[in-house]
PDB file of C-alpha atoms and ligand atoms in Angstrom:
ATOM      1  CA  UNK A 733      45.494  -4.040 -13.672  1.00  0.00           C
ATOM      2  CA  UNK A 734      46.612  -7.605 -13.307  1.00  0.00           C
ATOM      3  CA  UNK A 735      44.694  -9.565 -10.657  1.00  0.00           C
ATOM      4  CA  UNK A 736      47.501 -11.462  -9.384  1.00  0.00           C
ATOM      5  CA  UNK A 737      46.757 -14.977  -8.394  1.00  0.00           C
ATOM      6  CA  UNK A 738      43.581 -15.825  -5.593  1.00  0.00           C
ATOM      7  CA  UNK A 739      42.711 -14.127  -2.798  1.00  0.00           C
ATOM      8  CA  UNK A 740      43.846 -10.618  -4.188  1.00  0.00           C
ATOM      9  CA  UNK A 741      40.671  -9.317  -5.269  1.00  0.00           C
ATOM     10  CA  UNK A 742      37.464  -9.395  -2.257  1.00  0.00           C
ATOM     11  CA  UNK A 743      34.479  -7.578  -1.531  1.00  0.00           C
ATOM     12  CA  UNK A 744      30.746  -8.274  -0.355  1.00  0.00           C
ATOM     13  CA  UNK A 745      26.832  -8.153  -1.268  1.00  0.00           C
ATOM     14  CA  UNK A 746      24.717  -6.156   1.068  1.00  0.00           C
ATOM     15  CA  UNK A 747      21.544  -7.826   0.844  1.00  0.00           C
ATOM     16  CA  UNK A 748      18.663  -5.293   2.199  1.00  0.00           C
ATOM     17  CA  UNK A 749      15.407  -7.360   1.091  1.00  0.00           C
ATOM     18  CA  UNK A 750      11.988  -6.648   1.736  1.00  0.00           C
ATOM     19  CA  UNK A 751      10.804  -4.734   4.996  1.00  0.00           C
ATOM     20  CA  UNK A 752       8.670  -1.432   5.207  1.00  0.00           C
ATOM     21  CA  UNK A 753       9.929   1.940   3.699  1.00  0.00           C
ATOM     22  CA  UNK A 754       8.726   5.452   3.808  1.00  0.00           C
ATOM     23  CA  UNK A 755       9.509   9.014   2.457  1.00  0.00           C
ATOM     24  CA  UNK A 756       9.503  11.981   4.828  1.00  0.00           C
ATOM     25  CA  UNK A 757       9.201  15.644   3.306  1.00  0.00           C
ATOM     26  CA  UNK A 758       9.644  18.457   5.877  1.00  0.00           C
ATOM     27  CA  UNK A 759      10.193  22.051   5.778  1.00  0.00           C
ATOM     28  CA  UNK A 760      12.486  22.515   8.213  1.00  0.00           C
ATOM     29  CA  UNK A 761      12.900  26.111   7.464  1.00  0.00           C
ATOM     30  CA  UNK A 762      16.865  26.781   8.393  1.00  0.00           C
ATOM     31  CA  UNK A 763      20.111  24.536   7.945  1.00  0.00           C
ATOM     32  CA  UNK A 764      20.472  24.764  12.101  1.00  0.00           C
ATOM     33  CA  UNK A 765      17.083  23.188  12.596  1.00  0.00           C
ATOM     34  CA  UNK A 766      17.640  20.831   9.349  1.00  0.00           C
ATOM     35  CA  UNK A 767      20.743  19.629  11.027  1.00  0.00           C
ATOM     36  CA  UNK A 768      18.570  18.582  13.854  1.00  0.00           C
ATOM     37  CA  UNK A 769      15.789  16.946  12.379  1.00  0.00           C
ATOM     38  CA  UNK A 770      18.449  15.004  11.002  1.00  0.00           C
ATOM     39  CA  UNK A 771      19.365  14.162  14.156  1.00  0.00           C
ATOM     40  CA  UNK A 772      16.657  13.320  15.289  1.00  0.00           C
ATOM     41  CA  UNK A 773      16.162  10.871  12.315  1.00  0.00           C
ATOM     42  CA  UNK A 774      19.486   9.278  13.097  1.00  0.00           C
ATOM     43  CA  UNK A 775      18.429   8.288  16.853  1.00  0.00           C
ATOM     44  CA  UNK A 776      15.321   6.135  14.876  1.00  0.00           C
ATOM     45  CA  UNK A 777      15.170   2.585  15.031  1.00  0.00           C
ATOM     46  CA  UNK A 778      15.314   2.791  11.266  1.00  0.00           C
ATOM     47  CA  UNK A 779      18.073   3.023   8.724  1.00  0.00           C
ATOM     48  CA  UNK A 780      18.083   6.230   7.163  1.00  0.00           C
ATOM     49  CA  UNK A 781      19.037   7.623   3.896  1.00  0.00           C
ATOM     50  CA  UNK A 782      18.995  11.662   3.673  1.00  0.00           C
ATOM     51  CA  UNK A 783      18.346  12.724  -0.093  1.00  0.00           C
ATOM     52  CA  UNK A 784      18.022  16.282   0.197  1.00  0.00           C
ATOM     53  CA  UNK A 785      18.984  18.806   3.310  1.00  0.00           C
ATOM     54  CA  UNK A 786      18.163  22.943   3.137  1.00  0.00           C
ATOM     55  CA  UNK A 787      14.902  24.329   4.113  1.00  0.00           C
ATOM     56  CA  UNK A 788      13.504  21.151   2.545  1.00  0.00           C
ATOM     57  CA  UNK A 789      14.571  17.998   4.141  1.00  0.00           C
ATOM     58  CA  UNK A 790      14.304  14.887   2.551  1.00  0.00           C
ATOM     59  CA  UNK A 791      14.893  11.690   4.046  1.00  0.00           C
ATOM     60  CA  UNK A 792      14.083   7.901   3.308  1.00  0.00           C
ATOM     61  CA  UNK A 793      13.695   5.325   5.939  1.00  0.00           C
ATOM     62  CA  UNK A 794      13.672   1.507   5.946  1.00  0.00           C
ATOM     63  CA  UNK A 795      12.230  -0.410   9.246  1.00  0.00           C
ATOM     64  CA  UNK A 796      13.456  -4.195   8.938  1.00  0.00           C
ATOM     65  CA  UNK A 797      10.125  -5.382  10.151  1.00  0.00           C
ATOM     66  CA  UNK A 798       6.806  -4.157   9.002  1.00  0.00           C
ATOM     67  CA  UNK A 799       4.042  -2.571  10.930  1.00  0.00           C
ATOM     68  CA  UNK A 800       6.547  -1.768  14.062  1.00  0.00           C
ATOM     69  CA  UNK A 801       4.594   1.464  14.332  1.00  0.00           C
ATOM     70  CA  UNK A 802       8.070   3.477  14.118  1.00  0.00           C
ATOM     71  CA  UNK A 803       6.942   5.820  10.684  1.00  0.00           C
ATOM     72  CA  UNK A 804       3.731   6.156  12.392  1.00  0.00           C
ATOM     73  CA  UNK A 805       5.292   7.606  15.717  1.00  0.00           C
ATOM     74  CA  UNK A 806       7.835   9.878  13.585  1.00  0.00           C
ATOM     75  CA  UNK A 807       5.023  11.312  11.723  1.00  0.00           C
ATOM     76  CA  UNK A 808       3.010  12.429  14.417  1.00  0.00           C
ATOM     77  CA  UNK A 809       6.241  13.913  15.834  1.00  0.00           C
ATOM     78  CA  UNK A 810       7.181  15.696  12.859  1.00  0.00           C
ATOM     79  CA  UNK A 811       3.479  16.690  12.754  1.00  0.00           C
ATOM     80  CA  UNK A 812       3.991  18.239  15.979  1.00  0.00           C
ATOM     81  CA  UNK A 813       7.468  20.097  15.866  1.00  0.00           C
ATOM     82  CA  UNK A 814       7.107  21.771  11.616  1.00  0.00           C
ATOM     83  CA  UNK A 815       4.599  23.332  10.052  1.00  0.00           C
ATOM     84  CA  UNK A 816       4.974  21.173   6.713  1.00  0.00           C
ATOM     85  CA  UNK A 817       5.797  17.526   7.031  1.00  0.00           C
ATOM     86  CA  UNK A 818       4.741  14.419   4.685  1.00  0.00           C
ATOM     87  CA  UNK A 819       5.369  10.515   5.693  1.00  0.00           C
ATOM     88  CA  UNK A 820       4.968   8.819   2.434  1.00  0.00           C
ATOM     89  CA  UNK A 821       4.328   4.939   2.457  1.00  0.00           C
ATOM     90  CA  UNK A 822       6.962   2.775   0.550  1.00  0.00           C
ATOM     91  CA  UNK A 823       9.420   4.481  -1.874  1.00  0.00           C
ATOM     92  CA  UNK A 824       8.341   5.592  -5.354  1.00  0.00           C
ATOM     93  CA  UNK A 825      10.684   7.181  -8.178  1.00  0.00           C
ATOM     94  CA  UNK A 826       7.973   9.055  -9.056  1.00  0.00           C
ATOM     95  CA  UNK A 827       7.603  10.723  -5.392  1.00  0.00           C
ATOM     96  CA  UNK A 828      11.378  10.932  -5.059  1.00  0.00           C
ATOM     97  CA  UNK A 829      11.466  13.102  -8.422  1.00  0.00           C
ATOM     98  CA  UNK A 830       8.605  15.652  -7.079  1.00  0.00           C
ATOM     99  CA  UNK A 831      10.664  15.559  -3.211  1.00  0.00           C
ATOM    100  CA  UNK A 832      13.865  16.018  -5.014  1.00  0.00           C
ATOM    101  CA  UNK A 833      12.719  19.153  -7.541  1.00  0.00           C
ATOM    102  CA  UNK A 834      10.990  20.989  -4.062  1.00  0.00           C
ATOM    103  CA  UNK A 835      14.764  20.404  -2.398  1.00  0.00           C
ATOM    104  CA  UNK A 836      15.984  21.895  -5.760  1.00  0.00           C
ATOM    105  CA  UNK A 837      13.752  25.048  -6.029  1.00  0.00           C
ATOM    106  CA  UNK A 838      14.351  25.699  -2.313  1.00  0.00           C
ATOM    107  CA  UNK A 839      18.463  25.411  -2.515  1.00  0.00           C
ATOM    108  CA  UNK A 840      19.244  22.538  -0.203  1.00  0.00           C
ATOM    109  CA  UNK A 841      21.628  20.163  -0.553  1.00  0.00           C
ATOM    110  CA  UNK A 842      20.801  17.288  -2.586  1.00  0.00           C
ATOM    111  CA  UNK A 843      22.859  13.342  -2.522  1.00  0.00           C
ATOM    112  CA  UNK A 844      20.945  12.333  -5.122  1.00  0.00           C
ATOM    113  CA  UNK A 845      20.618   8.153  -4.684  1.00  0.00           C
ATOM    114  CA  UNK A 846      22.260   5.825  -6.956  1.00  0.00           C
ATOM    115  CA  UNK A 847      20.347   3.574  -9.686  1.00  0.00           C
ATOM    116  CA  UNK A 848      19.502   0.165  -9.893  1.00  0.00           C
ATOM    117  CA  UNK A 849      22.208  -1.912 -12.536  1.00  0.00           C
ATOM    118  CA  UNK A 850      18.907  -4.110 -13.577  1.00  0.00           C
ATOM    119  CA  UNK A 851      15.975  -1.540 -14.221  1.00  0.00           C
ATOM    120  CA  UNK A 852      17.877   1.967 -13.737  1.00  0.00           C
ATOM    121  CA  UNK A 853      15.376   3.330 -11.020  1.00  0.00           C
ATOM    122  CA  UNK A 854      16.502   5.075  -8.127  1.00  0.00           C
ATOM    123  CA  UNK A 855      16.819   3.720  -4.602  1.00  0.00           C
ATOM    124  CA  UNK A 856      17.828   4.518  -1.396  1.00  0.00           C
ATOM    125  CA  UNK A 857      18.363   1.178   0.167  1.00  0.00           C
ATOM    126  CA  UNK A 858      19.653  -0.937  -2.684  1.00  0.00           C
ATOM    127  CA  UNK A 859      20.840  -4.314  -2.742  1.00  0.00           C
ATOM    128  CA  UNK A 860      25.139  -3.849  -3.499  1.00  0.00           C
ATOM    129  CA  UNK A 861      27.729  -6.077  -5.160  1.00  0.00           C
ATOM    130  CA  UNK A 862      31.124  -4.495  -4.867  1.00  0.00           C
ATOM    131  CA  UNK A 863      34.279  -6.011  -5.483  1.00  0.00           C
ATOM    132  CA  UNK A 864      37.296  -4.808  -5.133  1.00  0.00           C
ATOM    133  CA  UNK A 865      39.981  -5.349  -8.130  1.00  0.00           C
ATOM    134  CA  UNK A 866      43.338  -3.963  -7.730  1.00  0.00           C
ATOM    135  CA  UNK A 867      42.795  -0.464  -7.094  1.00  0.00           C
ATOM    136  CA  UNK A 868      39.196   0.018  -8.357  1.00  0.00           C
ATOM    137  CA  UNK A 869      35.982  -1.227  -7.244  1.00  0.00           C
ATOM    138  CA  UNK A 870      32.972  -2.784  -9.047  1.00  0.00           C
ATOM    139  CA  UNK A 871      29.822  -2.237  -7.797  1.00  0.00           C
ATOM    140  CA  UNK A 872      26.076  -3.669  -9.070  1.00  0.00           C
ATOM    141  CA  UNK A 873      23.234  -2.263  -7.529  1.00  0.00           C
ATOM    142  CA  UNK A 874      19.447  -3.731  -7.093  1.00  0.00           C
ATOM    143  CA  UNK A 875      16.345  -1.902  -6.525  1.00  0.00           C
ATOM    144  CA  UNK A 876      13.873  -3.748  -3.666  1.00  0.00           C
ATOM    145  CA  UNK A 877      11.607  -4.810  -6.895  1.00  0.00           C
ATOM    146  CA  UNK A 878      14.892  -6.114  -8.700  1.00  0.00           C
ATOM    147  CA  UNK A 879      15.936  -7.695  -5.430  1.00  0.00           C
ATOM    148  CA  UNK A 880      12.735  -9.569  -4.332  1.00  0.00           C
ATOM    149  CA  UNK A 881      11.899  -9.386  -1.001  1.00  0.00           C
ATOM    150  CA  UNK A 882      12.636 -13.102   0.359  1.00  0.00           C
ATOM    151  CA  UNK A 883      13.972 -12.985   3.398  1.00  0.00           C
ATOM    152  CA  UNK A 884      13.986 -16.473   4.803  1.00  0.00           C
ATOM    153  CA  UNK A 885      16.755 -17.655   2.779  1.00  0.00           C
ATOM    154  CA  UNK A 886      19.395 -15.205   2.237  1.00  0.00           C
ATOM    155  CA  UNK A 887      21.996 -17.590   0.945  1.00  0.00           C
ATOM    156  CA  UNK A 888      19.731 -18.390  -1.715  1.00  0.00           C
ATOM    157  CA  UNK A 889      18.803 -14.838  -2.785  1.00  0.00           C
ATOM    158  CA  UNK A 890      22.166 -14.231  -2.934  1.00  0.00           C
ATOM    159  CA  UNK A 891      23.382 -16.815  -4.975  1.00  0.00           C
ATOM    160  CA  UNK A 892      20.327 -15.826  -7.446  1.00  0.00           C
ATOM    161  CA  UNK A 893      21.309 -11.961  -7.459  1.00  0.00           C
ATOM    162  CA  UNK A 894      25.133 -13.104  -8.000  1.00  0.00           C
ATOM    163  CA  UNK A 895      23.788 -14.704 -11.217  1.00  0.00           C
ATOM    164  CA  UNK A 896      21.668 -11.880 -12.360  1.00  0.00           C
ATOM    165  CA  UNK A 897      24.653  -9.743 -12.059  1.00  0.00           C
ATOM    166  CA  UNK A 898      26.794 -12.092 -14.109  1.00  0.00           C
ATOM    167  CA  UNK A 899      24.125 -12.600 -16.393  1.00  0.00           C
ATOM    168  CA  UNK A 900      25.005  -8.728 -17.154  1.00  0.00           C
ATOM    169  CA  UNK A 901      28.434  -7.755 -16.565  1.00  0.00           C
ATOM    170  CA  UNK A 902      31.069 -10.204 -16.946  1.00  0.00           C
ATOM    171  CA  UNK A 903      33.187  -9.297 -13.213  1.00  0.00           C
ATOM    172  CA  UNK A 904      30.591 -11.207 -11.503  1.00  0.00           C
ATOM    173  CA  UNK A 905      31.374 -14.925 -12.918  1.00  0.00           C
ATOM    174  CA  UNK A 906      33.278 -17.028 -10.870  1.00  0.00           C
ATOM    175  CA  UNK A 907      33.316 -15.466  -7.832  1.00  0.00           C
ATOM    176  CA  UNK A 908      32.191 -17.023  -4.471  1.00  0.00           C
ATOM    177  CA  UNK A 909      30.175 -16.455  -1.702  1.00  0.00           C
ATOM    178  CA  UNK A 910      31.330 -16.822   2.103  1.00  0.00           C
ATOM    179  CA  UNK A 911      28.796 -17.145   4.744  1.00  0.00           C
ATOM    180  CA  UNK A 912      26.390 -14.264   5.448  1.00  0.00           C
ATOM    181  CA  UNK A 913      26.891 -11.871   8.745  1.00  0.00           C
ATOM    182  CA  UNK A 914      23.993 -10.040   9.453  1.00  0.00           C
ATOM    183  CA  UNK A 915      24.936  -6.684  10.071  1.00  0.00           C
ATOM    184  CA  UNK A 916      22.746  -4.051  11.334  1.00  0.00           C
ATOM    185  CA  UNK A 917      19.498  -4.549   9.640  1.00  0.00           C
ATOM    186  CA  UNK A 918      21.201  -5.471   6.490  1.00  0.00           C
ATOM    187  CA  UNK A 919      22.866  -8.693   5.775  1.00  0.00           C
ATOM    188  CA  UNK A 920      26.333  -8.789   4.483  1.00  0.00           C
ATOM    189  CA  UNK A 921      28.269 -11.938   2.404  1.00  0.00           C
ATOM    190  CA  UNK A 922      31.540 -11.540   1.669  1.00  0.00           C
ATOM    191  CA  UNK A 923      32.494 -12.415  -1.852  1.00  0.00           C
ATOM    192  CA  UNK A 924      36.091 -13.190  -3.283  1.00  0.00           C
ATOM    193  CA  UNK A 925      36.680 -14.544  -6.831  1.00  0.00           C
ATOM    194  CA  UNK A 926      37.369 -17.898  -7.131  1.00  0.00           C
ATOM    195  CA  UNK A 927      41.053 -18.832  -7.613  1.00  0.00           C
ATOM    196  CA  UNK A 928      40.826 -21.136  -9.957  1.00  0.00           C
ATOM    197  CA  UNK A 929      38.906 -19.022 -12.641  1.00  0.00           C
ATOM    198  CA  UNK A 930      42.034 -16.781 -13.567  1.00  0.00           C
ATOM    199  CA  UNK A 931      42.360 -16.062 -16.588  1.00  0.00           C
ATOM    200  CA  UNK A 932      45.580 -15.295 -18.027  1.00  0.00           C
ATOM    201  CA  UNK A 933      44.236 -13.869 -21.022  1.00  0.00           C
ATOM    202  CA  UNK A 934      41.934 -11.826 -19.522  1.00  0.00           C
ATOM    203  CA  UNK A 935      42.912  -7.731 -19.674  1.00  0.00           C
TER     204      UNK A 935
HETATM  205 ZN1   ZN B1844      15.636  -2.504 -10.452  1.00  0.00          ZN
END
């Protein structure tokens, strides 16, 4: 693929730092009332990332600010309305193996979540670098450890993470940062590779 020459190739880092996280386990018991307890999920004040949905639903959930209450509230709702429910604290792989072999056993649908590019451990709300270059897209993931969880100076987290990833995987040198846009509870930079660090040579 030849890059062409500045401006051609674009993309963006997602930065998702620090925050509270929990995993919810619930035997929903049908794909009807799975579908709604995914619903209900989705009308949260949280981001949510379904891993597995059958008679076992699994879902992680990220709350921007910590101790809003809002995991504690779900719980005691989920309490109510199934006969099997688990709020987790935080996100471990370890937990997110067992959830994900109980989705398994019981037949559900699994979307098994992508790995971090530093460390390899799963995550539901990484940290992205993508980057689009001619028709195919780069992508570097980081885990919340792999990220850090510095939130007060975004620019400068992402500027760090930029270098980790170039410090692995040669796409992410020269390429430039525009100013961040917080979107949602996430905040997004676009990136575009700098013009002058064409390489002729290069592929
Ligand atoms: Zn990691």
């Amino acid at each position: 693929m030849n890059r062409g020459n500045g401006g051609t190739t674009e993309g963006e880092l997602v930065f998702r730092g620090g925050g509270e996280r929990a995993l919810f386990i619930v035997e929903a018991g049908d794909l009807a009332r799975a579908k709604r307890l995914l619903a209900y999920f989705d009308g949260m004040a949280c981001e949510v990332r379904p891993i597995a949905v059958g008679p076992v639903v699994v879902c992680a959930a990220w709350v921007e600010q910590p101790g809003s209450g809002t995991f504690e509230s779900m719980a005691e709702h989920l309490r109510d309305g199934y006969s099997l429910s688990i709020c987790e604290p935080g996100f471990s792989p370890s937990m997110y193996r067992v959830a994900l072999q109980l989705a398994r056993d019981t037949e559900g649908e699994l979307r098994p979540l992508e790995c971090c590019s530093v460390c390899g451990a799963p995550d539901p709300f990484p940290t992205t670098l993508s980057l689009r270059v001619g028709g195919e897209e780069a992508r570097f993931l980081f885990c919340q450890s792999c990220s850090g969880a510095v939130m007060d100076a975004p620019d400068a987290v992402a500027r760090l993470l930029l270098g980790k990833a170039a410090e692995r995987s040669p796409e992410w040198r020269d390429v430039e940062l525009g100013p961040p846009m917080k979107s949602g509870r996430a905040w997004r930079f676009p990136i575009r590779r700098a013009a002058d660090a064409l390489s002729p040579s290069h592929r």
